[in-house]
Amino acid sequence: MRKMNKPLAAALIAATVLSMTACAQTGTASVPGANLTTISNVNTNTIQVSSTEGVKVVPDMAQVNFAVLSQAGDPKACQENNSKDTSSVIEFLKNSGIDEKSIQTSSYGLEPMYDWNNTGQQITGYQMRTSITVSDLPIDQVGTMLSSSVEAGINCIDSVNYLSSKYDENYREALKKAVEAAKVKAEAIAAASGVTLDGIAHIEEMNSYPNIRYSTAVKEDAAAGAKSVVVEPGQIGVEAQVTVTFRVK
């Protein structure tokens, strides 16, 4: 058997040890999902956890999305009718005390209407839709505004989004709860692993989408008549998610 000189053997052993160490340091154990828990390699001495917490709030504001839909035999007449009805609705909203900055005509659309038969499609007329968004509306005015807007010319109520003017305050409360919950989880993991927490090494706030997460949407039937509009906003939730890395010893 051919003998290997001592310097070369030592170099090979050192390379093997370094390779094994590098592999060990890249390995983590994780649980998939929103509340992710990662136990890092002992060489880094950290435990990473993610936590999501929320609070319930009674909304005090609303955003209403509705539209004026007009139909006519030719596009010009359709546009004129829609413009007239839309102007009447906007004037009504302003006279109702709604700030002009809270009224937005968000989209327009003019398209032909077709009648399908054995010979193909035939244009029977045109329809135009103008969408209007009213924001920052006090919750106690929503029912009255919806009823009156139908009488003023609104014939499509797309949705009512309930919001809170105290979003920042409630989000901070949810954020605090998320951090506290993360610490409780990390303490349980540390105790089961025979170590103790030694402060926070890193904390990351996950992205929040208040327009999506902090509202509930309902649809109202404009054709049902003014007397049928009843507003029951209930409660809405705000959530916060954090990922915290704790040092352990």
mmCIF file of C-alpha atoms in Angstrom:
data_model
loop_
_atom_site.group_PDB
_atom_site.id
_atom_site.type_symbol
_atom_site.label_atom_id
_atom_site.label_comp_id
_atom_site.label_asym_id
_atom_site.label_seq_id
_atom_site.Cartn_x
_atom_site.Cartn_y
_atom_site.Cartn_z
ATOM 1 C CA MET A 1 0.000 0.000 0.000
ATOM 2 C CA ARG A 2 1.335 3.407 -0.996
ATOM 3 C CA LYS A 3 2.051 5.676 1.953
ATOM 4 C CA MET A 4 0.823 9.292 2.028
ATOM 5 C CA ASN A 5 3.150 11.911 3.410
ATOM 6 C CA LYS A 6 2.025 13.617 6.617
ATOM 7 C CA PRO A 7 1.644 17.214 5.272
ATOM 8 C CA LEU A 8 -0.659 16.052 2.459
ATOM 9 C CA ALA A 9 -2.762 13.912 4.803
ATOM 10 C CA ALA A 10 -3.188 16.809 7.211
ATOM 11 C CA ALA A 11 -4.318 19.079 4.383
ATOM 12 C CA LEU A 12 -6.940 16.576 3.221
ATOM 13 C CA ILE A 13 -8.296 16.137 6.752
ATOM 14 C CA ALA A 14 -8.540 19.920 7.215
ATOM 15 C CA ALA A 15 -10.390 20.292 3.905
ATOM 16 C CA THR A 16 -12.871 17.597 4.912
ATOM 17 C CA VAL A 17 -13.552 19.266 8.267
ATOM 18 C CA LEU A 18 -14.096 22.651 6.602
ATOM 19 C CA SER A 19 -16.497 21.120 4.097
ATOM 20 C CA MET A 20 -18.555 19.463 6.828
ATOM 21 C CA THR A 21 -18.656 22.678 8.846
ATOM 22 C CA ALA A 22 -19.873 24.693 5.874
ATOM 23 C CA CYS A 23 -22.657 22.190 5.206
ATOM 24 C CA ALA A 24 -23.760 22.240 8.852
ATOM 25 C CA GLN A 25 -23.977 26.020 8.975
ATOM 26 C CA THR A 26 -26.354 26.223 6.028
ATOM 27 C CA GLY A 27 -28.885 23.762 7.412
ATOM 28 C CA THR A 28 -32.121 24.896 9.118
ATOM 29 C CA ALA A 29 -35.256 23.188 10.346
ATOM 30 C CA SER A 30 -38.470 25.036 9.471
ATOM 31 C CA VAL A 31 -42.236 24.677 9.614
ATOM 32 C CA PRO A 32 -44.000 26.057 6.513
ATOM 33 C CA GLY A 33 -46.870 28.525 6.803
ATOM 34 C CA ALA A 34 -47.572 32.005 8.126
ATOM 35 C CA ASN A 35 -46.257 31.272 11.634
ATOM 36 C CA LEU A 36 -42.836 30.112 10.523
ATOM 37 C CA THR A 37 -40.419 28.756 13.129
ATOM 38 C CA THR A 38 -36.759 28.336 12.232
ATOM 39 C CA ILE A 39 -34.150 26.824 14.572
ATOM 40 C CA SER A 40 -30.741 27.893 13.337
ATOM 41 C CA ASN A 41 -27.541 25.879 13.617
ATOM 42 C CA VAL A 42 -25.977 25.835 17.056
ATOM 43 C CA ASN A 43 -23.014 27.806 15.705
ATOM 44 C CA THR A 44 -25.248 30.857 15.147
ATOM 45 C CA ASN A 45 -27.058 30.517 18.507
ATOM 46 C CA THR A 46 -30.390 31.920 17.305
ATOM 47 C CA ILE A 47 -34.051 30.960 17.083
ATOM 48 C CA GLN A 48 -36.272 32.638 14.493
ATOM 49 C CA VAL A 49 -40.072 32.763 14.789
ATOM 50 C CA SER A 50 -42.888 34.516 12.918
ATOM 51 C CA SER A 51 -46.173 35.551 14.463
ATOM 52 C CA THR A 52 -49.426 37.135 13.267
ATOM 53 C CA GLU A 53 -51.822 38.862 15.650
ATOM 54 C CA GLY A 54 -54.863 41.088 15.169
ATOM 55 C CA VAL A 55 -57.441 43.255 16.905
ATOM 56 C CA LYS A 56 -61.139 43.837 16.213
ATOM 57 C CA VAL A 57 -62.453 47.366 15.733
ATOM 58 C CA VAL A 58 -65.862 48.936 15.116
ATOM 59 C CA PRO A 59 -65.566 50.971 11.878
ATOM 60 C CA ASP A 60 -66.438 54.644 11.831
ATOM 61 C CA MET A 61 -65.841 55.473 8.145
ATOM 62 C CA ALA A 62 -66.997 54.095 4.806
ATOM 63 C CA GLN A 63 -66.065 54.176 1.140
ATOM 64 C CA VAL A 64 -68.918 53.731 -1.323
ATOM 65 C CA ASN A 65 -68.358 52.626 -4.910
ATOM 66 C CA PHE A 66 -71.291 53.113 -7.242
ATOM 67 C CA ALA A 67 -72.017 53.969 -10.854
ATOM 68 C CA VAL A 68 -74.365 55.649 -13.309
ATOM 69 C CA LEU A 69 -75.374 53.342 -16.165
ATOM 70 C CA SER A 70 -77.084 54.833 -19.234
ATOM 71 C CA GLN A 71 -78.416 53.283 -22.440
ATOM 72 C CA ALA A 72 -79.427 54.816 -25.769
ATOM 73 C CA GLY A 73 -79.802 53.972 -29.431
ATOM 74 C CA ASP A 74 -76.691 55.861 -30.545
ATOM 75 C CA PRO A 75 -73.371 56.564 -28.792
ATOM 76 C CA LYS A 76 -73.721 60.351 -28.718
ATOM 77 C CA ALA A 77 -77.101 60.283 -27.014
ATOM 78 C CA CYS A 78 -75.835 57.629 -24.599
ATOM 79 C CA GLN A 79 -72.871 59.783 -23.633
ATOM 80 C CA GLU A 80 -75.006 62.894 -23.215
ATOM 81 C CA ASN A 81 -77.516 61.090 -21.006
ATOM 82 C CA ASN A 82 -74.768 59.597 -18.865
ATOM 83 C CA SER A 83 -72.968 62.913 -18.505
ATOM 84 C CA LYS A 84 -76.194 64.617 -17.446
ATOM 85 C CA ASP A 85 -77.069 61.953 -14.870
ATOM 86 C CA THR A 86 -73.506 61.859 -13.505
ATOM 87 C CA SER A 87 -73.424 65.638 -13.090
ATOM 88 C CA SER A 88 -76.728 65.493 -11.212
ATOM 89 C CA VAL A 89 -75.384 62.831 -8.848
ATOM 90 C CA ILE A 90 -72.151 64.731 -8.153
ATOM 91 C CA GLU A 91 -74.122 67.914 -7.499
ATOM 92 C CA PHE A 92 -76.354 65.999 -5.104
ATOM 93 C CA LEU A 93 -73.323 64.633 -3.238
ATOM 94 C CA LYS A 94 -71.825 68.091 -2.842
ATOM 95 C CA ASN A 95 -75.140 69.516 -1.631
ATOM 96 C CA SER A 96 -75.286 66.690 0.912
ATOM 97 C CA GLY A 97 -72.170 68.073 2.584
ATOM 98 C CA ILE A 98 -69.635 65.667 1.120
ATOM 99 C CA ASP A 99 -66.250 67.283 0.499
ATOM 100 C CA GLU A 100 -65.391 67.607 -3.179
ATOM 101 C CA LYS A 101 -62.013 65.966 -2.456
ATOM 102 C CA SER A 102 -63.856 62.831 -1.319
ATOM 103 C CA ILE A 103 -65.701 62.453 -4.653
ATOM 104 C CA GLN A 104 -63.891 60.779 -7.535
ATOM 105 C CA THR A 105 -65.120 59.658 -10.949
ATOM 106 C CA SER A 106 -62.876 56.633 -11.184
ATOM 107 C CA SER A 107 -63.683 55.110 -14.580
ATOM 108 C CA TYR A 108 -65.678 55.501 -17.778
ATOM 109 C CA GLY A 109 -66.863 52.954 -20.302
ATOM 110 C CA LEU A 110 -68.892 53.180 -23.525
ATOM 111 C CA GLU A 111 -69.687 50.026 -25.459
ATOM 112 C CA PRO A 112 -72.244 48.676 -27.931
ATOM 113 C CA MET A 113 -75.018 46.274 -26.967
ATOM 114 C CA TYR A 114 -75.552 43.274 -29.226
ATOM 115 C CA ASP A 115 -78.415 41.030 -30.183
ATOM 116 C CA TRP A 116 -77.318 37.571 -31.236
ATOM 117 C CA ASN A 117 -79.358 35.631 -33.786
ATOM 118 C CA ASN A 118 -78.907 33.054 -36.529
ATOM 119 C CA THR A 119 -77.365 35.593 -38.903
ATOM 120 C CA GLY A 120 -74.778 36.769 -36.373
ATOM 121 C CA GLN A 121 -74.575 39.771 -34.065
ATOM 122 C CA GLN A 122 -76.382 43.053 -34.504
ATOM 123 C CA ILE A 123 -75.853 46.282 -32.573
ATOM 124 C CA THR A 124 -79.073 47.246 -30.808
ATOM 125 C CA GLY A 125 -77.804 50.250 -28.880
ATOM 126 C CA TYR A 126 -75.077 51.562 -26.597
ATOM 127 C CA GLN A 127 -74.470 51.723 -22.889
ATOM 128 C CA MET A 128 -72.127 53.919 -20.878
ATOM 129 C CA ARG A 129 -71.015 53.454 -17.306
ATOM 130 C CA THR A 130 -69.368 56.063 -15.084
ATOM 131 C CA SER A 131 -68.030 54.817 -11.746
ATOM 132 C CA ILE A 132 -68.031 57.146 -8.750
ATOM 133 C CA THR A 133 -66.167 56.631 -5.481
ATOM 134 C CA VAL A 134 -67.097 58.507 -2.318
ATOM 135 C CA SER A 135 -64.534 58.186 0.479
ATOM 136 C CA ASP A 136 -64.212 59.398 4.095
ATOM 137 C CA LEU A 137 -67.952 59.081 4.639
ATOM 138 C CA PRO A 138 -69.033 58.981 8.320
ATOM 139 C CA ILE A 139 -70.619 55.628 9.066
ATOM 140 C CA ASP A 140 -73.863 57.142 10.355
ATOM 141 C CA GLN A 141 -74.468 58.853 6.999
ATOM 142 C CA VAL A 142 -74.057 55.802 4.777
ATOM 143 C CA GLY A 143 -77.658 54.550 4.844
ATOM 144 C CA THR A 144 -79.157 57.953 4.097
ATOM 145 C CA MET A 145 -76.629 58.675 1.376
ATOM 146 C CA LEU A 146 -77.275 55.356 -0.365
ATOM 147 C CA SER A 147 -81.028 55.859 -0.293
ATOM 148 C CA SER A 148 -80.868 59.423 -1.551
ATOM 149 C CA SER A 149 -78.247 58.693 -4.221
ATOM 150 C CA VAL A 150 -80.555 56.152 -5.862
ATOM 151 C CA GLU A 151 -83.236 58.824 -6.074
ATOM 152 C CA ALA A 152 -80.647 61.229 -7.525
ATOM 153 C CA GLY A 153 -79.782 58.928 -10.439
ATOM 154 C CA ILE A 154 -77.442 56.209 -9.177
ATOM 155 C CA ASN A 155 -78.538 52.828 -10.541
ATOM 156 C CA CYS A 156 -75.506 50.645 -9.680
ATOM 157 C CA ILE A 157 -74.116 50.279 -6.152
ATOM 158 C CA ASP A 158 -70.998 48.133 -6.450
ATOM 159 C CA SER A 159 -69.739 47.953 -2.870
ATOM 160 C CA VAL A 160 -69.477 49.588 0.533
ATOM 161 C CA ASN A 161 -66.108 49.295 2.283
ATOM 162 C CA TYR A 162 -66.075 49.886 6.039
ATOM 163 C CA LEU A 163 -62.904 51.426 7.451
ATOM 164 C CA SER A 164 -61.542 52.978 10.626
ATOM 165 C CA SER A 165 -60.013 56.400 11.068
ATOM 166 C CA LYS A 166 -57.899 54.929 13.898
ATOM 167 C CA TYR A 167 -56.027 52.439 11.737
ATOM 168 C CA ASP A 168 -52.519 53.473 12.867
ATOM 169 C CA GLU A 169 -53.402 53.225 16.546
ATOM 170 C CA ASN A 170 -54.931 49.769 16.177
ATOM 171 C CA TYR A 171 -52.159 48.516 13.911
ATOM 172 C CA ARG A 172 -49.573 49.437 16.544
ATOM 173 C CA GLU A 173 -51.565 47.439 19.098
ATOM 174 C CA ALA A 174 -51.641 44.426 16.774
ATOM 175 C CA LEU A 175 -47.909 44.846 16.149
ATOM 176 C CA LYS A 176 -47.209 44.815 19.880
ATOM 177 C CA LYS A 177 -49.241 41.632 20.300
ATOM 178 C CA ALA A 178 -47.400 39.971 17.419
ATOM 179 C CA VAL A 179 -43.999 40.671 18.988
ATOM 180 C CA GLU A 180 -45.178 39.403 22.387
ATOM 181 C CA ALA A 181 -46.557 36.228 20.812
ATOM 182 C CA ALA A 182 -43.280 35.668 18.974
ATOM 183 C CA LYS A 183 -41.390 35.883 22.253
ATOM 184 C CA VAL A 184 -43.700 33.340 23.918
ATOM 185 C CA LYS A 185 -43.162 30.898 21.056
ATOM 186 C CA ALA A 186 -39.397 31.404 21.149
ATOM 187 C CA GLU A 187 -39.304 30.827 24.919
ATOM 188 C CA ALA A 188 -41.171 27.536 24.497
ATOM 189 C CA ILE A 189 -38.770 26.385 21.791
ATOM 190 C CA ALA A 190 -35.752 27.447 23.835
ATOM 191 C CA ALA A 191 -36.997 25.621 26.943
ATOM 192 C CA ALA A 192 -37.577 22.441 24.959
ATOM 193 C CA SER A 193 -34.077 22.756 23.507
ATOM 194 C CA GLY A 194 -32.333 23.295 26.848
ATOM 195 C CA VAL A 195 -31.320 26.914 26.186
ATOM 196 C CA THR A 196 -32.571 30.363 27.219
ATOM 197 C CA LEU A 197 -33.263 33.534 25.250
ATOM 198 C CA ASP A 198 -30.584 36.211 25.270
ATOM 199 C CA GLY A 199 -32.258 39.209 23.617
ATOM 200 C CA ILE A 200 -33.348 40.044 20.076
ATOM 201 C CA ALA A 201 -30.825 39.840 17.258
ATOM 202 C CA HIS A 202 -33.149 40.987 14.460
ATOM 203 C CA ILE A 203 -36.815 41.873 14.004
ATOM 204 C CA GLU A 204 -38.654 42.376 10.728
ATOM 205 C CA GLU A 205 -42.139 43.763 10.143
ATOM 206 C CA MET A 206 -43.876 42.064 7.248
ATOM 207 C CA ASN A 207 -45.703 44.080 4.590
ATOM 208 C CA SER A 208 -49.183 45.262 5.498
ATOM 209 C CA TYR A 209 -51.982 46.200 3.106
ATOM 210 C CA PRO A 210 -54.486 48.331 5.046
ATOM 211 C CA ASN A 211 -56.772 48.908 2.057
ATOM 212 C CA ILE A 212 -57.186 45.159 1.686
ATOM 213 C CA ARG A 213 -56.888 43.801 5.217
ATOM 214 C CA TYR A 214 -58.605 46.557 7.141
ATOM 215 C CA SER A 215 -61.977 46.677 5.424
ATOM 216 C CA THR A 216 -65.039 44.611 4.799
ATOM 217 C CA ALA A 217 -67.045 44.957 1.616
ATOM 218 C CA VAL A 218 -70.746 44.489 0.995
ATOM 219 C CA LYS A 219 -72.919 45.025 -2.033
ATOM 220 C CA GLU A 220 -76.194 46.886 -2.013
ATOM 221 C CA ASP A 221 -79.011 46.405 -4.511
ATOM 222 C CA ALA A 222 -79.861 49.794 -5.996
ATOM 223 C CA ALA A 223 -82.921 48.369 -7.697
ATOM 224 C CA ALA A 224 -84.389 47.269 -4.364
ATOM 225 C CA GLY A 225 -85.379 50.806 -3.491
ATOM 226 C CA ALA A 226 -84.342 53.434 -0.984
ATOM 227 C CA LYS A 227 -86.289 52.005 1.967
ATOM 228 C CA SER A 228 -84.348 48.711 1.862
ATOM 229 C CA VAL A 229 -80.915 50.201 2.548
ATOM 230 C CA VAL A 230 -79.807 49.128 6.037
ATOM 231 C CA VAL A 231 -76.195 49.538 7.179
ATOM 232 C CA GLU A 232 -74.761 47.061 9.715
ATOM 233 C CA PRO A 233 -70.946 47.367 9.556
ATOM 234 C CA GLY A 234 -70.231 45.045 12.498
ATOM 235 C CA GLN A 235 -66.519 44.732 13.279
ATOM 236 C CA ILE A 236 -63.416 44.707 11.133
ATOM 237 C CA GLY A 237 -59.975 43.298 11.845
ATOM 238 C CA VAL A 238 -56.461 44.656 11.539
ATOM 239 C CA GLU A 239 -53.475 42.296 11.530
ATOM 240 C CA ALA A 240 -49.731 42.641 12.012
ATOM 241 C CA GLN A 241 -47.053 40.076 11.222
ATOM 242 C CA VAL A 242 -43.446 40.037 12.412
ATOM 243 C CA THR A 243 -40.438 37.767 12.111
ATOM 244 C CA VAL A 244 -38.107 37.890 15.120
ATOM 245 C CA THR A 245 -34.662 36.347 15.528
ATOM 246 C CA PHE A 246 -33.680 35.730 19.163
ATOM 247 C CA ARG A 247 -30.185 35.033 20.462
ATOM 248 C CA VAL A 248 -29.910 32.021 22.751
ATOM 249 C CA LYS A 249 -27.358 30.904 25.318
#
